Coordinates of C-alpha atoms in Angstrom, one line a residue:
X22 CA 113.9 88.4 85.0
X23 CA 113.1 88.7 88.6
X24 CA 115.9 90.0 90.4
X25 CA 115.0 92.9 92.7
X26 CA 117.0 95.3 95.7
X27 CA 116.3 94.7 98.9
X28 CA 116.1 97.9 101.7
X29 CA 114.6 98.4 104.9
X30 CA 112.3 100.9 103.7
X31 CA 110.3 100.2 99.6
X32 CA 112.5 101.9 96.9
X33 CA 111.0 104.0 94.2
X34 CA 112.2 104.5 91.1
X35 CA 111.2 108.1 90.3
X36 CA 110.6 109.3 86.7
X37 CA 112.7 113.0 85.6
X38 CA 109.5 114.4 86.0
X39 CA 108.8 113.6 89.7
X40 CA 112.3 115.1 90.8
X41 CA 111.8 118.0 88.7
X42 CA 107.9 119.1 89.8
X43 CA 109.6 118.8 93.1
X44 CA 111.8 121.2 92.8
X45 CA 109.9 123.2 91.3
X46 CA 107.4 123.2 94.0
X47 CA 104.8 122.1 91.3
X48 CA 104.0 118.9 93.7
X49 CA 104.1 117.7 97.4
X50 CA 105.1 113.9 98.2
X51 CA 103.5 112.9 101.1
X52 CA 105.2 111.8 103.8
X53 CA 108.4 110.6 101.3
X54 CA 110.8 109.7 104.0
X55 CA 108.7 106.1 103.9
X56 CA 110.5 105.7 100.8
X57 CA 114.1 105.2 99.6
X58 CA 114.1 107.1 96.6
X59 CA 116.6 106.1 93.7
X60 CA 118.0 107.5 90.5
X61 CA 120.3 106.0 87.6
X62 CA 122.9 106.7 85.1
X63 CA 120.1 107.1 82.9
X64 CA 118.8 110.6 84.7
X65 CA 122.1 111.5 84.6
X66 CA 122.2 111.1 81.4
X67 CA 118.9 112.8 80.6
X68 CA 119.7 115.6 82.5
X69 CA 123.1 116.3 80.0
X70 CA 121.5 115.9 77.3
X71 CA 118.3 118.4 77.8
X72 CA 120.7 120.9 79.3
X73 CA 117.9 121.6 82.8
X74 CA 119.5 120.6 86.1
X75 CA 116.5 121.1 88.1
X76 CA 115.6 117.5 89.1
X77 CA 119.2 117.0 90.8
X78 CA 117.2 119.2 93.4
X79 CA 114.6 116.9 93.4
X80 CA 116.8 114.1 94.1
X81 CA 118.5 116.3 96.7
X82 CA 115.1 117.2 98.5
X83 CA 114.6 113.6 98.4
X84 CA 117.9 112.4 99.5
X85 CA 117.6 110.2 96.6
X86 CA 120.5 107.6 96.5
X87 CA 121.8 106.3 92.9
X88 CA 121.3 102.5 91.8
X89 CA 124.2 100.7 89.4
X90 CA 124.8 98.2 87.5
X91 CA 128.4 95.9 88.7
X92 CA 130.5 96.1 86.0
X93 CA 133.8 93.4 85.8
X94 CA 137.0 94.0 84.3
X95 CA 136.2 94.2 81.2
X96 CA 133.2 96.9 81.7
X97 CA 130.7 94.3 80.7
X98 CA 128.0 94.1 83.0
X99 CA 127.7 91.4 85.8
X100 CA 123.6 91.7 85.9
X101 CA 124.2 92.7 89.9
X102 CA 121.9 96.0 90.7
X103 CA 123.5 97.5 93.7
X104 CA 122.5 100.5 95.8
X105 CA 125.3 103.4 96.0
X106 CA 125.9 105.3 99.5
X107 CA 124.9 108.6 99.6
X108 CA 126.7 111.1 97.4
X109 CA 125.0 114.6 97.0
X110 CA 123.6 114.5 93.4
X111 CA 125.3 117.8 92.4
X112 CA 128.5 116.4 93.2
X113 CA 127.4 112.7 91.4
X114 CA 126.3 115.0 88.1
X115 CA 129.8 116.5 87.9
X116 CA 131.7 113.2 88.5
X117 CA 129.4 112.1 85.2
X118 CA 130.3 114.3 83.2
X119 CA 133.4 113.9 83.8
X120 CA 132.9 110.2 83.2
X121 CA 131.5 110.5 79.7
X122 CA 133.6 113.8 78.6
X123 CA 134.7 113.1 75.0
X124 CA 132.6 110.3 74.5
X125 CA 129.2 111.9 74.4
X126 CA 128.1 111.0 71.2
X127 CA 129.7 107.5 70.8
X128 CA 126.7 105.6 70.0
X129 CA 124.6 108.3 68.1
X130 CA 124.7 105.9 64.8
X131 CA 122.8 103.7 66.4
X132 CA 120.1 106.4 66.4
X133 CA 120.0 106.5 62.7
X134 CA 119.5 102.4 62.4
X135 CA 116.6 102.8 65.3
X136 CA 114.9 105.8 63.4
X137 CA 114.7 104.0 60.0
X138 CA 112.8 101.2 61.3
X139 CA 110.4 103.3 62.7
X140 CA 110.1 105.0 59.1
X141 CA 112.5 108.0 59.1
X142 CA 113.4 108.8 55.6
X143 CA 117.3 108.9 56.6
X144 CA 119.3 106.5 54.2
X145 CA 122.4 109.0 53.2
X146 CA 122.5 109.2 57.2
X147 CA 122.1 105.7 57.8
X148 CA 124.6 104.8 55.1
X149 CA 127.7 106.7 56.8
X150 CA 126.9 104.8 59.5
X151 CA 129.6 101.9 59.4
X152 CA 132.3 104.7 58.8
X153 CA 131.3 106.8 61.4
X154 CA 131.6 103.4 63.9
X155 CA 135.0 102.5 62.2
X156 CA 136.2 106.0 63.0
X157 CA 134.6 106.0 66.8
X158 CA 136.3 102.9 67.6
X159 CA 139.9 104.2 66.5
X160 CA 139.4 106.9 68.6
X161 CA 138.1 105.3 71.4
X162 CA 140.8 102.6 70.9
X163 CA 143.8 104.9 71.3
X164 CA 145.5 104.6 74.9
X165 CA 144.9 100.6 74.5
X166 CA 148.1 99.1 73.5
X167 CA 149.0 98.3 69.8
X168 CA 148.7 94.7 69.6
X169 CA 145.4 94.7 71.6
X170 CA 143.6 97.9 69.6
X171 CA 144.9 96.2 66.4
X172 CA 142.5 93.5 67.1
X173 CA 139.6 95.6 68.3
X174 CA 139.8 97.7 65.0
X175 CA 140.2 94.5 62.8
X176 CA 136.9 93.1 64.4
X177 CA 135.0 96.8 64.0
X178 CA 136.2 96.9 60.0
X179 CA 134.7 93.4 59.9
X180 CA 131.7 94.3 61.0
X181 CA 131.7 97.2 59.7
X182 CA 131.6 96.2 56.2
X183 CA 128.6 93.5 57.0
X184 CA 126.8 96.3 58.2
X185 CA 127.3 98.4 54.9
X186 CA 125.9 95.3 53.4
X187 CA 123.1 94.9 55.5
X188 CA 122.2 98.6 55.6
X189 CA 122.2 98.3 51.1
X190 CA 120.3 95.0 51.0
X191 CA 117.4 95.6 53.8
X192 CA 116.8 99.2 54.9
X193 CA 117.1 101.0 51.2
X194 CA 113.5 100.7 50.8
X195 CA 111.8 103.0 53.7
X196 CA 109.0 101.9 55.3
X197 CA 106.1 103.7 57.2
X198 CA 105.7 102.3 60.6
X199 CA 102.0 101.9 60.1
X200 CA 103.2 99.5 56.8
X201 CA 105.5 97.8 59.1
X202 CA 102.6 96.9 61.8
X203 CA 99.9 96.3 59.4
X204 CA 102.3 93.6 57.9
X205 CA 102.5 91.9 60.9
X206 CA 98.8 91.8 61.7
X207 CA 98.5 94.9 63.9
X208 CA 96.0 97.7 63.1
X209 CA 95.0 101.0 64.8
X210 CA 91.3 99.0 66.2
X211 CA 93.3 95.8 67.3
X212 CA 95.8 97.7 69.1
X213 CA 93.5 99.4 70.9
X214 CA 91.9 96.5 72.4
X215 CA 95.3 94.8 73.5
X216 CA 96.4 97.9 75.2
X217 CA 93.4 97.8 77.8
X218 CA 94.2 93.6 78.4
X219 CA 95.5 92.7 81.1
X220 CA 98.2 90.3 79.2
X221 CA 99.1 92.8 76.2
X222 CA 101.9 90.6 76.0
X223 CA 100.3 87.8 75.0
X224 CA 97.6 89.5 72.8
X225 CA 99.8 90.8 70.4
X226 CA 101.8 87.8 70.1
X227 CA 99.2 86.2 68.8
X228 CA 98.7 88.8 66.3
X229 CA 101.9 88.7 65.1
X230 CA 103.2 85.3 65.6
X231 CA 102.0 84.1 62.2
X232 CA 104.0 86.5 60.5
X233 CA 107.6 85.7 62.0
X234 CA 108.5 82.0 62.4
X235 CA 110.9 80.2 64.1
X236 CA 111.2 82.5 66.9
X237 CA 109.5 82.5 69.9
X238 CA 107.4 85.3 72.0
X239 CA 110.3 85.6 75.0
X240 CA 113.2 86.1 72.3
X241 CA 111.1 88.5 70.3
X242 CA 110.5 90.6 72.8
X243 CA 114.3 90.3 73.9
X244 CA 113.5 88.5 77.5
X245 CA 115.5 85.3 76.3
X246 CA 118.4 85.1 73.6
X247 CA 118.4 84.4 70.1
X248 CA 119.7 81.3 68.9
X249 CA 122.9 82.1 67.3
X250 CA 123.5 85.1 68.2
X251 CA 126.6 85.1 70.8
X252 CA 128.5 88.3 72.5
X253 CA 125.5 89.9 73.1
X254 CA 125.3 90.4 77.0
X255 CA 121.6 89.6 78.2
X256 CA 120.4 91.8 81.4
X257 CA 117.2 92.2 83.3
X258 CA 117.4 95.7 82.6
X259 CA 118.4 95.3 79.3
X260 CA 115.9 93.3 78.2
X261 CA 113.0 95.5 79.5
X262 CA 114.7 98.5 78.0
X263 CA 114.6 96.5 74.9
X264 CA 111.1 95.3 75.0
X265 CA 109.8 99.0 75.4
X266 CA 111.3 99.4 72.2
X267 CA 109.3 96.3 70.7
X268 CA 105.7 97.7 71.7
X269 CA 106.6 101.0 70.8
X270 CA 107.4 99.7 67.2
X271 CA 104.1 97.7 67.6
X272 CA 102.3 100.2 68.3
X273 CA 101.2 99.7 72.0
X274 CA 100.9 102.8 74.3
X275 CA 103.4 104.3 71.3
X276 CA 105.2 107.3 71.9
X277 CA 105.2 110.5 69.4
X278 CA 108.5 111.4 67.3
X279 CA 109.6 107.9 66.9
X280 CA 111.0 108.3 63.5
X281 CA 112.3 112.3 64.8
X282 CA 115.9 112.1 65.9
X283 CA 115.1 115.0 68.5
X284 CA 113.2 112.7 70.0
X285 CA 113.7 109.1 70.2
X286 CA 116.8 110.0 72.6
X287 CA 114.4 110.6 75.1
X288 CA 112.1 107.4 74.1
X289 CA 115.1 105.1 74.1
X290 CA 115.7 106.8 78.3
X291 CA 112.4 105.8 78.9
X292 CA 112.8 102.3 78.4
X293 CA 116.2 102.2 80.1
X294 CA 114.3 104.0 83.0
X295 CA 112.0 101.0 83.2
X296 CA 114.6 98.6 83.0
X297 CA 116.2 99.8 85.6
X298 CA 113.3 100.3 87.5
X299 CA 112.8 96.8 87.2
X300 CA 114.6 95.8 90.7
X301 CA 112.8 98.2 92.4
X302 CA 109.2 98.5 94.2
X303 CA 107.7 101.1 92.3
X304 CA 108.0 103.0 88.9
X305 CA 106.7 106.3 89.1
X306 CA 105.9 108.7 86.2
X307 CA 103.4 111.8 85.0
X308 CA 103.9 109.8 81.5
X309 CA 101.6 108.0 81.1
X310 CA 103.1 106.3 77.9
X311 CA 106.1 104.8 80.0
X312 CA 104.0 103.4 82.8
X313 CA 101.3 101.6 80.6
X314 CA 104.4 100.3 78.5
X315 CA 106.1 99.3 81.5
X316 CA 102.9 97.8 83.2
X317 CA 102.7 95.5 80.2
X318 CA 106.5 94.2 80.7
X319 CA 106.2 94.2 84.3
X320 CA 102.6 92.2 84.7
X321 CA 104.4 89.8 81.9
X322 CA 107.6 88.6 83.6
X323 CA 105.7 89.0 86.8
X324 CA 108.0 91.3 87.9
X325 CA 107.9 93.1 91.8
X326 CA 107.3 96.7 90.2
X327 CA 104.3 98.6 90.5
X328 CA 104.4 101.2 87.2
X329 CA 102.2 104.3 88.7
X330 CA 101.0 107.0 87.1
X331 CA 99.7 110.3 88.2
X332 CA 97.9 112.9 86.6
X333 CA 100.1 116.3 87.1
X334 CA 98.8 119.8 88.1
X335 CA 100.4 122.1 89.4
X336 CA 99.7 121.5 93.4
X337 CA 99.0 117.9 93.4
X338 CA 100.0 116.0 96.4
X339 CA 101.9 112.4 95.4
X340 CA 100.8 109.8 98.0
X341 CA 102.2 106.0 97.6
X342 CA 100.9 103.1 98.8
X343 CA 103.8 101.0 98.3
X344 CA 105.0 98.1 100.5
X345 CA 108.2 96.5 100.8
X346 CA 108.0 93.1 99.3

């Protein structure tokens, strides 16, 4: 959980919001040519999604230079963080959508599995669910050769059906997320003081270990496997992006809107932002809910990455003080 880039100059990870104040001419960087600034699929992303373009001239003014993940040939991922050549970010944005046309919504169902455990009252959603992926994968499937997709779809019905059992024995009953915290220990006053320690980690671990056996704190919070549970790839960036999820459902530095559709698109970016940001030396954000979440993850694993904050208004000049490692 320590792998990081290496540049000749420090590389920061900037938040939507940096690029887009930039543009905007909301905020000055000092000096920023110090800095290798980077993006990721996940801005990219972000950017489709809320339909405003302005921070690709943010990352333009910057010269901001995209980082990837190495996928092999079967587009799983090889955990290798590499740094792209230059490409102008108007030009990258177009070759994304491009690269996602048609496939847009491909994983929206697991929105409806994420929102119910943070208390949405969606179960007639949630139960159409294991269609809805049985249906995605036959269309996704359709230019791979019979014998192979007859496999692929096989596999997808199997699971398919498990989940429909699943979904009817454990998430018919809704539950509040506040029921769901206090059951593990975790109150509004308790949370509260583990969110200004300096190992929030470890805090509420011990709050909540009593309640959940035979698991320990690192496979919890997603930094090492589970024990019988195989196929599932296991990434630096993945993991963070995963434990983001775990204190937000905890109730540390918690975003708004968790259960609200509308919303937890953008909560589930954030934590793919800090994952990625994760090989970098610095995380910055105007949020302050993604950099205290992030500080917690990153002071944990002892991870390179600084998580900054800044206070916005309009005017305010960004200075860094970030060194290479």
């Amino acid at each position: 959980m320590n792998s990081y880039l290496l540049s000749d100059k420090p590389i920061i990870y900037a938040d939507m919001n940096v690029f887009r104040y930039l543009a905007c001419d909301d905020i000055s960087i000092l000096e920023p040519e110090r800095f290798k600034w980077v993006y990721s699929h996940v801005h990219l992303d972000e950017i489709h999604r809320n339909g405003n373009q302005d921070a690709l001239e943010g990352m333009k003014m910057l010269k901001a230079v995209e980082i990837c993940d190495v996928l092999n040939q079967d587009f799983q991922s090889e955990g290798n963080i590499v740094i792209r050549d230059y490409i102008d970010p108007y030009s990258r944005y177009e070759q994304h959508l491009d690269a996602i046309s048609g496939y847009e919504g491909a994983a929206d169902h697991i929105v409806e599995h994420l929102i119910r455990s943070f208390g949405a009252d969606n179960f007639k959603e949630l139960s159409e669910t294991p269609e809805q992926m049985r249906n995605e994968m036959e269309r996704i499937t359709s230019i791979i050769p019979d014998g192979r997709r007859d496999d692929l779809i096989e596999k997808a019905s199997r699971v398919s059906k498990e989940l429909e059992v699943a979904i009817e024995k454990h998430l018919k009953n809704m539950l509040p997320i506040d029921k769901t915290r206090r059951a593990l220990g975790v109150t509004s006053e308790n949370r509260k003081a583990v969110e200004k320690s300096e190992s929030a980690i470890d805090e509420i671990w011990d709050l909540i270990s009593p309640s959940i056996p035979n698991i320990t704190k690192n496979q919890f919070f997603g930094f090492e496997p589970i024990t019988g549970i195989d196929g599932v790839q296991h990434t630096q960036h993945g993991a963070i992006s995963g434990a983001h999820i775990v204190l937000n459902m905890l109730g540390i530095s918690s975003d708004k809107g968790l259960a609200k559709r509308d919303k937890i698109k953008n909560i589930m970016s954030d934590g793919q932002h800090a994952g990625m940001a994760s090989y970098c030396n610095a995380l910055v954000s105007a949020d302050r809910g993604i950099i205290n979440k992030s500080m917690c993850i990153f002071s944990y694993l002892n991870n390179i990455t600084n998580a900054l904050h800044f206070e916005y208004q309009k005017g305010y000049q960004l200075r860094l003080e970030v060194s290479k490692i």
